[in-house]
Every structure is written in C-alpha cells, then in structure tokens.
Tab-separated table of C-alpha atoms in Angstrom:
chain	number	residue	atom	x	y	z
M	124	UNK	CA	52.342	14.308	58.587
M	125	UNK	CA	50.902	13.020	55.734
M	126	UNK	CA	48.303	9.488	56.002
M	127	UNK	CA	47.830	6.861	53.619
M	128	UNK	CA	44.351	4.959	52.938
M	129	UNK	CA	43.995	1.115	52.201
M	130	UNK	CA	42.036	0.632	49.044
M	131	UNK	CA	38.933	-0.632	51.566
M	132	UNK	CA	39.032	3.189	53.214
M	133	UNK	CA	39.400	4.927	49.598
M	134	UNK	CA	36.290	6.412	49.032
M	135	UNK	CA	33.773	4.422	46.309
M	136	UNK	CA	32.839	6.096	42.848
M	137	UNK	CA	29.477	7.921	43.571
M	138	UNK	CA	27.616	6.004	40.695
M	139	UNK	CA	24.588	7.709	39.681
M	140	UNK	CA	21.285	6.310	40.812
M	141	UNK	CA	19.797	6.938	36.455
M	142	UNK	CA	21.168	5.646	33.676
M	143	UNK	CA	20.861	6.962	30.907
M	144	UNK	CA	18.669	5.663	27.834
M	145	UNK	CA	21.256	4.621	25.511
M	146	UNK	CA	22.782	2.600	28.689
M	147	UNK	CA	19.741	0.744	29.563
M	148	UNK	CA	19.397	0.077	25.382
M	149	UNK	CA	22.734	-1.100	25.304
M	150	UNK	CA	22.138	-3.635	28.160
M	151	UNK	CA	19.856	-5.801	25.893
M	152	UNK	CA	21.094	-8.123	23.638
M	153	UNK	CA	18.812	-8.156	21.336
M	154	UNK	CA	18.201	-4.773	20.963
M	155	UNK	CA	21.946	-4.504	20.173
M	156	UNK	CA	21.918	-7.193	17.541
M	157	UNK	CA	19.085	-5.220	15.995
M	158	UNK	CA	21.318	-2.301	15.904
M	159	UNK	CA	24.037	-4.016	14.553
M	160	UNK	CA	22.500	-6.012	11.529
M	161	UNK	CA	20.304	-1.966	10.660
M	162	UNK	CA	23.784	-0.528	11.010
M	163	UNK	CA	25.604	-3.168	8.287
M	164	UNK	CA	22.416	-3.197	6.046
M	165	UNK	CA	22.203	0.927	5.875
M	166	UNK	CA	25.997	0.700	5.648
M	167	UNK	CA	25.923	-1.503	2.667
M	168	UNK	CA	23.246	0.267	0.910
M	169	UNK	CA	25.079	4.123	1.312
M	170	UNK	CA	28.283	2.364	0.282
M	171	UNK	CA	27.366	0.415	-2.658
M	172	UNK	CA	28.450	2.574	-5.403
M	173	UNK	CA	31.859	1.703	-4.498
M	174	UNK	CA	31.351	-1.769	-5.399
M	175	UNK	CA	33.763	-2.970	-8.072
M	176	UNK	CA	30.308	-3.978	-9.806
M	177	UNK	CA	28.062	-2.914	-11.883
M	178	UNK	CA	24.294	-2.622	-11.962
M	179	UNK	CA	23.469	-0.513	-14.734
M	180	UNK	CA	24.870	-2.341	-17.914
M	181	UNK	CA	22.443	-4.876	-19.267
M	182	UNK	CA	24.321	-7.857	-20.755
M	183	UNK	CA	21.535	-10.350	-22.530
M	184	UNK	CA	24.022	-13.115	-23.009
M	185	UNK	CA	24.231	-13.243	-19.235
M	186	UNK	CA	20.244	-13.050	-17.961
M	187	UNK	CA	19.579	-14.969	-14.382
M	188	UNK	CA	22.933	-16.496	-14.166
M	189	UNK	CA	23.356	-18.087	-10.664
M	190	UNK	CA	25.720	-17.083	-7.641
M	191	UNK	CA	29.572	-16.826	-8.738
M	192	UNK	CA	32.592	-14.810	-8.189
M	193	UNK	CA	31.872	-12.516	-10.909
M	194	UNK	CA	28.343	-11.669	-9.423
M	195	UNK	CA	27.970	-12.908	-6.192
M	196	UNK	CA	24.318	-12.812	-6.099
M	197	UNK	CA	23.719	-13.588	-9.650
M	198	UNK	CA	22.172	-11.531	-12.394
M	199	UNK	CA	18.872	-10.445	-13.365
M	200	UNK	CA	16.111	-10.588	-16.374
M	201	UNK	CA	18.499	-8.134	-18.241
M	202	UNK	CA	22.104	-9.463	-17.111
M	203	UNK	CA	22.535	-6.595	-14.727
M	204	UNK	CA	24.465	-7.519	-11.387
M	205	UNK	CA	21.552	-8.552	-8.653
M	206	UNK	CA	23.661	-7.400	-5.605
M	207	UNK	CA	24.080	-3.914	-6.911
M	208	UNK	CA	20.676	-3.896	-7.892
M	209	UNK	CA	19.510	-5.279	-4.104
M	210	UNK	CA	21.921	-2.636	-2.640
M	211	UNK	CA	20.679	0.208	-4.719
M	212	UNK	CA	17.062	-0.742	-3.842
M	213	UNK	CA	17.621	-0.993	-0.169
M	214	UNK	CA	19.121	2.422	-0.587
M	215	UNK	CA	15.581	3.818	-1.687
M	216	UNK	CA	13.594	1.695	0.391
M	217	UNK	CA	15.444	2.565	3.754
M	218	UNK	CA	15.591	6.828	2.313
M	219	UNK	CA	11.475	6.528	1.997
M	220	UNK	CA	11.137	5.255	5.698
M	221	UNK	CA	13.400	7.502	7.187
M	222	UNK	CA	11.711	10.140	4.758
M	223	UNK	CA	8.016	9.163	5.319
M	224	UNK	CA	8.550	8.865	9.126
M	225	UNK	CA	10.086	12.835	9.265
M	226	UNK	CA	6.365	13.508	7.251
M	227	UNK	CA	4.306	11.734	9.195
M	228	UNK	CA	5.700	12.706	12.824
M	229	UNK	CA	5.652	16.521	11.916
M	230	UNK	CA	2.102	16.284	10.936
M	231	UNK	CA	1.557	14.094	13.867
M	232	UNK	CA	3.626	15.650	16.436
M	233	UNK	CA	2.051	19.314	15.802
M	234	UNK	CA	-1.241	18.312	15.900
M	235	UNK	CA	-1.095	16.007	18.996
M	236	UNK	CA	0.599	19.001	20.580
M	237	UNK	CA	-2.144	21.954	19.652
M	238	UNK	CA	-5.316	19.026	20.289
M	239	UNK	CA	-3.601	18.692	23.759
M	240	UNK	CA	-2.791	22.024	24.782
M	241	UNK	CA	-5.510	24.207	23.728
M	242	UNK	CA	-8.272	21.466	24.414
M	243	UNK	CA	-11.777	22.257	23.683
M	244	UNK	CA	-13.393	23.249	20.505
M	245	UNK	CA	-9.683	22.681	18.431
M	246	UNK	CA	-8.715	19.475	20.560
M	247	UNK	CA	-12.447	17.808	19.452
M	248	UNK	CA	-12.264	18.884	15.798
M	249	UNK	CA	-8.815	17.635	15.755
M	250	UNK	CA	-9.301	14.720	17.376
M	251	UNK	CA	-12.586	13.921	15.056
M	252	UNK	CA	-9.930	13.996	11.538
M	253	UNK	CA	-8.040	11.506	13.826
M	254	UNK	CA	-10.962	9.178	14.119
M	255	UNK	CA	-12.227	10.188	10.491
M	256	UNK	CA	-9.473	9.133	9.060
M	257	UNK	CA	-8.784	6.107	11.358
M	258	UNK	CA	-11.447	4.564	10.597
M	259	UNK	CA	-10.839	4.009	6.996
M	260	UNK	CA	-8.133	1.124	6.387
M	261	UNK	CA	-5.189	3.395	5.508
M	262	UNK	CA	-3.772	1.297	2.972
M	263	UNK	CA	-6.462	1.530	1.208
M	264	UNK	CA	-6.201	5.906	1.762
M	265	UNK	CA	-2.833	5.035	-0.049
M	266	UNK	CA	-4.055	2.900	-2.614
M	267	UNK	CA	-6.721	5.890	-3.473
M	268	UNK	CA	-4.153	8.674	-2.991
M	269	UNK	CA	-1.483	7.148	-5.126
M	270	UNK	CA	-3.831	6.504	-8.099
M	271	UNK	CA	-4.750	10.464	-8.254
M	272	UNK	CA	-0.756	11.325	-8.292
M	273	UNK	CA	1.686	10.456	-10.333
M	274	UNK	CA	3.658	7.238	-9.106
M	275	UNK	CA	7.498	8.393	-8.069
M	276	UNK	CA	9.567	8.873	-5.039
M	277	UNK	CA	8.936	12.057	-3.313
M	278	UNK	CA	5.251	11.298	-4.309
M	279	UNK	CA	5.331	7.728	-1.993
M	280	UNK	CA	7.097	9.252	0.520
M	281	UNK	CA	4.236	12.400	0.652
M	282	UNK	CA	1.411	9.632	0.366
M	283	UNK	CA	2.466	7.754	3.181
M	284	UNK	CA	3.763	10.267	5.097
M	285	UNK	CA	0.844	12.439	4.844
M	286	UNK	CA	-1.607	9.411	5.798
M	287	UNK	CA	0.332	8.379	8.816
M	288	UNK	CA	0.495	10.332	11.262
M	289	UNK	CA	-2.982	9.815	13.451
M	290	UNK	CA	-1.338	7.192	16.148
M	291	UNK	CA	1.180	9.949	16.853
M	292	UNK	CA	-1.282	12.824	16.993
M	293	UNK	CA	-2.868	10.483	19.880
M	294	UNK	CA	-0.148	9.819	21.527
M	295	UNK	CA	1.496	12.905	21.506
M	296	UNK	CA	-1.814	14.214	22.752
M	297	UNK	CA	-1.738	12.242	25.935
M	298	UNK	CA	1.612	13.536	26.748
M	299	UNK	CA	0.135	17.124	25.908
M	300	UNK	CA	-2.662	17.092	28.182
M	301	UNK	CA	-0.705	15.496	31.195
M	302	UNK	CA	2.017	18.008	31.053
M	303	UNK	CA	-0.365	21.037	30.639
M	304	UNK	CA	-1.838	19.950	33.932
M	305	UNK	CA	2.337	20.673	36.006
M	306	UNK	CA	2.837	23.314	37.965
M	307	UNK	CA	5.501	25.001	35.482
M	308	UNK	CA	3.295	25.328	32.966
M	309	UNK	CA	0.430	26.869	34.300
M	310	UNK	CA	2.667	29.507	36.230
M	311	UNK	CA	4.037	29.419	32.419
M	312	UNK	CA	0.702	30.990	31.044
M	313	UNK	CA	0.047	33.087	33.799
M	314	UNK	CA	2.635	35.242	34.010
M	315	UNK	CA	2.195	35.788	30.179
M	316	UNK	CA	4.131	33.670	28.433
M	317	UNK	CA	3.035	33.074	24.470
M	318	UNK	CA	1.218	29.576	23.403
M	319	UNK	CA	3.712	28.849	20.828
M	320	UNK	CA	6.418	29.491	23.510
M	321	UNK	CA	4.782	27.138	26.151
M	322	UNK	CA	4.352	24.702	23.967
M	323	UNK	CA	7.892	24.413	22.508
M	324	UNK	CA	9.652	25.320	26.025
M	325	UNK	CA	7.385	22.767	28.110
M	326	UNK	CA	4.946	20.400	26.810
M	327	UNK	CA	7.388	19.849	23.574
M	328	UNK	CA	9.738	18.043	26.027
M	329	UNK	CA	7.538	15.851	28.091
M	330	UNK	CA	6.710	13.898	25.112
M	331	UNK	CA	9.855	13.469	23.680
M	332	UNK	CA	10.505	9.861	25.148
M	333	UNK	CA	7.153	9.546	23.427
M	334	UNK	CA	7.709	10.843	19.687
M	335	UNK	CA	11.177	8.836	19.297
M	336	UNK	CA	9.450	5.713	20.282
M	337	UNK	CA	6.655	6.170	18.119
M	338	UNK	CA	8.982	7.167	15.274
M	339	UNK	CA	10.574	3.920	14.809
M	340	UNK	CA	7.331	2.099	14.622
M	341	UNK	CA	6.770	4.049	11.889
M	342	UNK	CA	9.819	3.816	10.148
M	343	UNK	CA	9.050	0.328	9.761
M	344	UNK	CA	5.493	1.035	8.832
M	345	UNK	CA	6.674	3.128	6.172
M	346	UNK	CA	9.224	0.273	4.447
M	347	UNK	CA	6.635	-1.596	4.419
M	348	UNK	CA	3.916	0.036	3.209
M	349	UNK	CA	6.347	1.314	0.087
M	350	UNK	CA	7.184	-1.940	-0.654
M	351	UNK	CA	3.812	-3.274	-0.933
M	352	UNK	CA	2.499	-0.155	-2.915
M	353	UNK	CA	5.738	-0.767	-5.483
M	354	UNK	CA	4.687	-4.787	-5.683
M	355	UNK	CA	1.401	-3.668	-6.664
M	356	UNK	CA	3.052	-1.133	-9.410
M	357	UNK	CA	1.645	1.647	-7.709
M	358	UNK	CA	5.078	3.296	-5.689
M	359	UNK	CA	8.581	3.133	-6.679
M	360	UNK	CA	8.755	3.240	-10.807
M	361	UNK	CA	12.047	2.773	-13.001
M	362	UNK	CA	14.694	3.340	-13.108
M	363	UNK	CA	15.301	3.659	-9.773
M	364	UNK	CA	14.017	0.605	-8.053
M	365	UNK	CA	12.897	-0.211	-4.156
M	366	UNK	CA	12.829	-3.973	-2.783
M	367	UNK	CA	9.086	-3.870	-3.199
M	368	UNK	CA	9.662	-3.163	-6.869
M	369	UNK	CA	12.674	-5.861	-6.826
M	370	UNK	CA	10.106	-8.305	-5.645
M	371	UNK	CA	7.130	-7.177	-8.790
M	372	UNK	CA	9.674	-7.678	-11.606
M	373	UNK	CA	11.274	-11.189	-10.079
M	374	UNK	CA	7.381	-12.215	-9.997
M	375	UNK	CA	7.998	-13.352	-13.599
M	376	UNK	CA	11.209	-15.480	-12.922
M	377	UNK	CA	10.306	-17.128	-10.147
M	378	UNK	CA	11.239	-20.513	-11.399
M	379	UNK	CA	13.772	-19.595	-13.438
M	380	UNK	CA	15.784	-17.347	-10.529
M	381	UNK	CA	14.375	-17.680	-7.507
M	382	UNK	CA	16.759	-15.996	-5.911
M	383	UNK	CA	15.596	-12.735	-7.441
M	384	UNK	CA	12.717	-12.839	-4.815
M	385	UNK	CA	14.295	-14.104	-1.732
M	386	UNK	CA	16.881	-11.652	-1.359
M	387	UNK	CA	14.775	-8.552	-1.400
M	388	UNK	CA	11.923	-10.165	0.208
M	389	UNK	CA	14.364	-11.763	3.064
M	390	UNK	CA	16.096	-8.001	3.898
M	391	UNK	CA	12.610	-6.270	3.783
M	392	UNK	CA	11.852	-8.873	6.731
M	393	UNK	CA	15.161	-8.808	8.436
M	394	UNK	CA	15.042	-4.855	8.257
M	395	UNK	CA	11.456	-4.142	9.369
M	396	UNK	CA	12.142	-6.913	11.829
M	397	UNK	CA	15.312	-5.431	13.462
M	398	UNK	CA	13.378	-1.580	13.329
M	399	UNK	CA	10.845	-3.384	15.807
M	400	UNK	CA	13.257	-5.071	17.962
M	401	UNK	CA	15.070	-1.347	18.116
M	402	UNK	CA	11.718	0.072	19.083
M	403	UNK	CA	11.029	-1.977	21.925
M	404	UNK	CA	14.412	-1.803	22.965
M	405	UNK	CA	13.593	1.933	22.875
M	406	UNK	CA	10.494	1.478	24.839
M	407	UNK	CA	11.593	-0.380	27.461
M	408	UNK	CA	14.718	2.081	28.068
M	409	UNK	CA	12.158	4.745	28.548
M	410	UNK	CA	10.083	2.870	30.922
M	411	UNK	CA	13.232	2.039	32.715
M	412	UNK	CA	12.925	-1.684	32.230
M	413	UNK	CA	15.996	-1.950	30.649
M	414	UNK	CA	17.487	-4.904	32.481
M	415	UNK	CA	17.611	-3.725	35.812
C-alpha cells in the first residue's frame, strides 16, 4: 500500500547554513554593476582589433575631427581613429594592472608568509625593508626607479610591481602568524613535516580570503600609478600607448579636441572606480556581510 504526501508534508530542501563567496558578491548591487561595466570595458579593449576601424593610418587632412559615423569618437593630432586608439590603450593599461598586481603579490605574498611563519630574527629583518621602504612616498621610489631604466612596458610593470608589495607582506603576515598558532599546524611541525610544506599545505590557505582582497586594491593601484608615470613621460612610450599616455599627448589639444582628454581620463576613473567597488564587494563577502 503505497501513501501519498501533500506538498506541506514533502520534506523542505536542506539549504545550507554558508553561502558561498561569489553568492554573497552577487547579492550586492553595486558590486555587480562594478562587475558588469570591468567586464564590457576589458571586453572592448581584447576585442578591438576587430573593429571595422582603423588606428594606425595617419590621415593629416583629417586631424581632431569631431564625433561622426565614420569615427565615432573623432580623430586625433595625426587623423588616426580616437576610439581605436582609446581601445588599444585601455588594452595596455588594464594588461599592466593585472601584470603589476601578479609582481607585486608574489613578492608580497612570499614574504608576508616566511616574516610570519619563521618569526624572529627573519620576521624583524623582513619586517624592517617593509617599514624602510614604507616610509619613503612610493611614487616617488617609482619616479627614481624609472629614471635609472629604460621607459617601456615590461619595465613599468617591474617598477611598480617590484615597489608594491609591502601592504601585502603585512597583511599576509597577520594571517601567517594567526594560523601558525592552530592546532594542525603545530602537530604539522612536530611530527616532521618540512617548512616549505607547512607553509604551502596550511598557513598558504588561511590567508587566501586575504591575498584576493588585497589583490584588487592593487590592481587599481597599479592603473593608476602607470597612468600617472606615462602623463609625466616617464611609463608607457610609443608606439604603443596607455590612457595615461593618451592623456600627455591630448595635453596639447586641449582646446582644439577636448575630447581627446575626457575619454581616457573618464575610463581611467570609471575603471579604477569599479576595481574598488569589486574589492569591497570582495571584502564584505569574506567577512560575511554580504547582505544577510
């Protein structure tokens, strides 16, 4: 004999009591605009070779001709479609933040980890650099670095990676010397297991939540910082171009095409913008605030 339920005596979907980090991100509205408007912009930058335009040709009969259908965001000081050009720089711009980031959280990341595991003598000479270091503005670091290397790409995206890394080495740090302290990782140790191991098996994943956070500070850190050095002359140099160095050569045509400024200026804004908005989005998912 067989017995049929009502839907109230069916039994409820066990929903699980965490969500995950991606679900609480998703809950926030802004944090998903963010998302959205990076995801076009990055979109639009990979993709803009396929453009049925072209920003290479120079056409002098044509310099810092306004909006139209033929060149939707005008043209330039040498007749060369602006939107290309824009889309072409964001390209660069966005590849030496990503870039710079992956530079600066390695260096970061592996010394935040070895300061807070092994302590002592190695965690205070460590920690010392930090503060060295720290204490000098680090745009000016850049500023002095760049001058002794010759300006280019991987060169900017060394520089800045390389000098900007010491908030992650702290924070990493603090991650490293509260998980030391667990159970798992002293029993870990003392039934023989290598440093290197422990670190990568144990303390390595405790500060995860951490290092992705800090990474997308830095990612708009980075953009930022490259497209203030290439404004001053001193980071991206032709031909390839960055919006920094979109916003140095409009400098001259200000009056003439302002337009040339605004658009490069507006997306290094909207961009770094958005990358925060992400970040604290990211944050607050950790921290489980994420709309609950």
């Amino acid at each position: 004999m067989t017995t049929s339920t009502t839907p109230a005596e069916r039994p409820r979907r066990i929903r699980t009591t965490e969500d995950s980090v991606l679900a609480r991100m998703l809950r926030r509205p802004g944090t998903v605009a963010a998302l959205v408007i990076l995801a076009v912009i990055a979109a639009l930058c990979v993709l803009s070779p396929l453009l049925p335009f072209d920003g290479t040709t120079s056409h002098t009969d044509q310099r810092w001709t306004g909006p139209s259908a033929a060149h939707w965001l005008g043209t330039d000081d040498l007749g060369r479609d602006y939107l290309v050009r824009v889309l072409e720089g964001g390209r660069i711009s966005l590849f030496v933040g990503v870039a710079a980031t992956v530079a600066s959280m390695t260096v970061g990341v592996v010394v935040g980890l070895v300061a807070g595991y092994f302590g002592g003598f190695i965690d205070d000479l460590l920690m010392r650099l930090v503060d060295l270091l720290s204490s000098v503005p680090w745009m000016v670091l850049v500023i002095v670095a760049s001058v002794f290397f010759r300006p280019g790409l991987w060169t900017i995206i060394l520089i800045i990676g390389l000098l900007s890394w010491m908030d992650t080495a702290r924070l990493v740090r603090a991650e490293a010397l509260s998980a030391r302290e667990r159970t798992y990782v002293g029993y870990a140790a003392f039934v023989g297991e290598r440093p290197l191991r422990i670190i990568v098996r144990h303390i390595l994943p405790a500060a995860v939540p951490t290092i992705v956070v800090a990474a997308t500070a830095t990612v708009g850190n980075a953009m930022m910082t490259e497209s203030a050095l290439s404004f001053l002359g001193m980071g991206i140099q032709a031909p390839l171009a960055s919006w920094g160095s979109l916003l140095n050569a409009a400098q001259g045509s200000l009056q003439k095409a302002p337009l040339l400024a605004v658009v490069p200026g507006l997306l290094i804004a909207v961009t770094v913008f958005c990358t925060n908005v992400v970040g604290n989005g990211l944050r607050a998912a950790v921290l489980r605030e994420g709309g609950r």
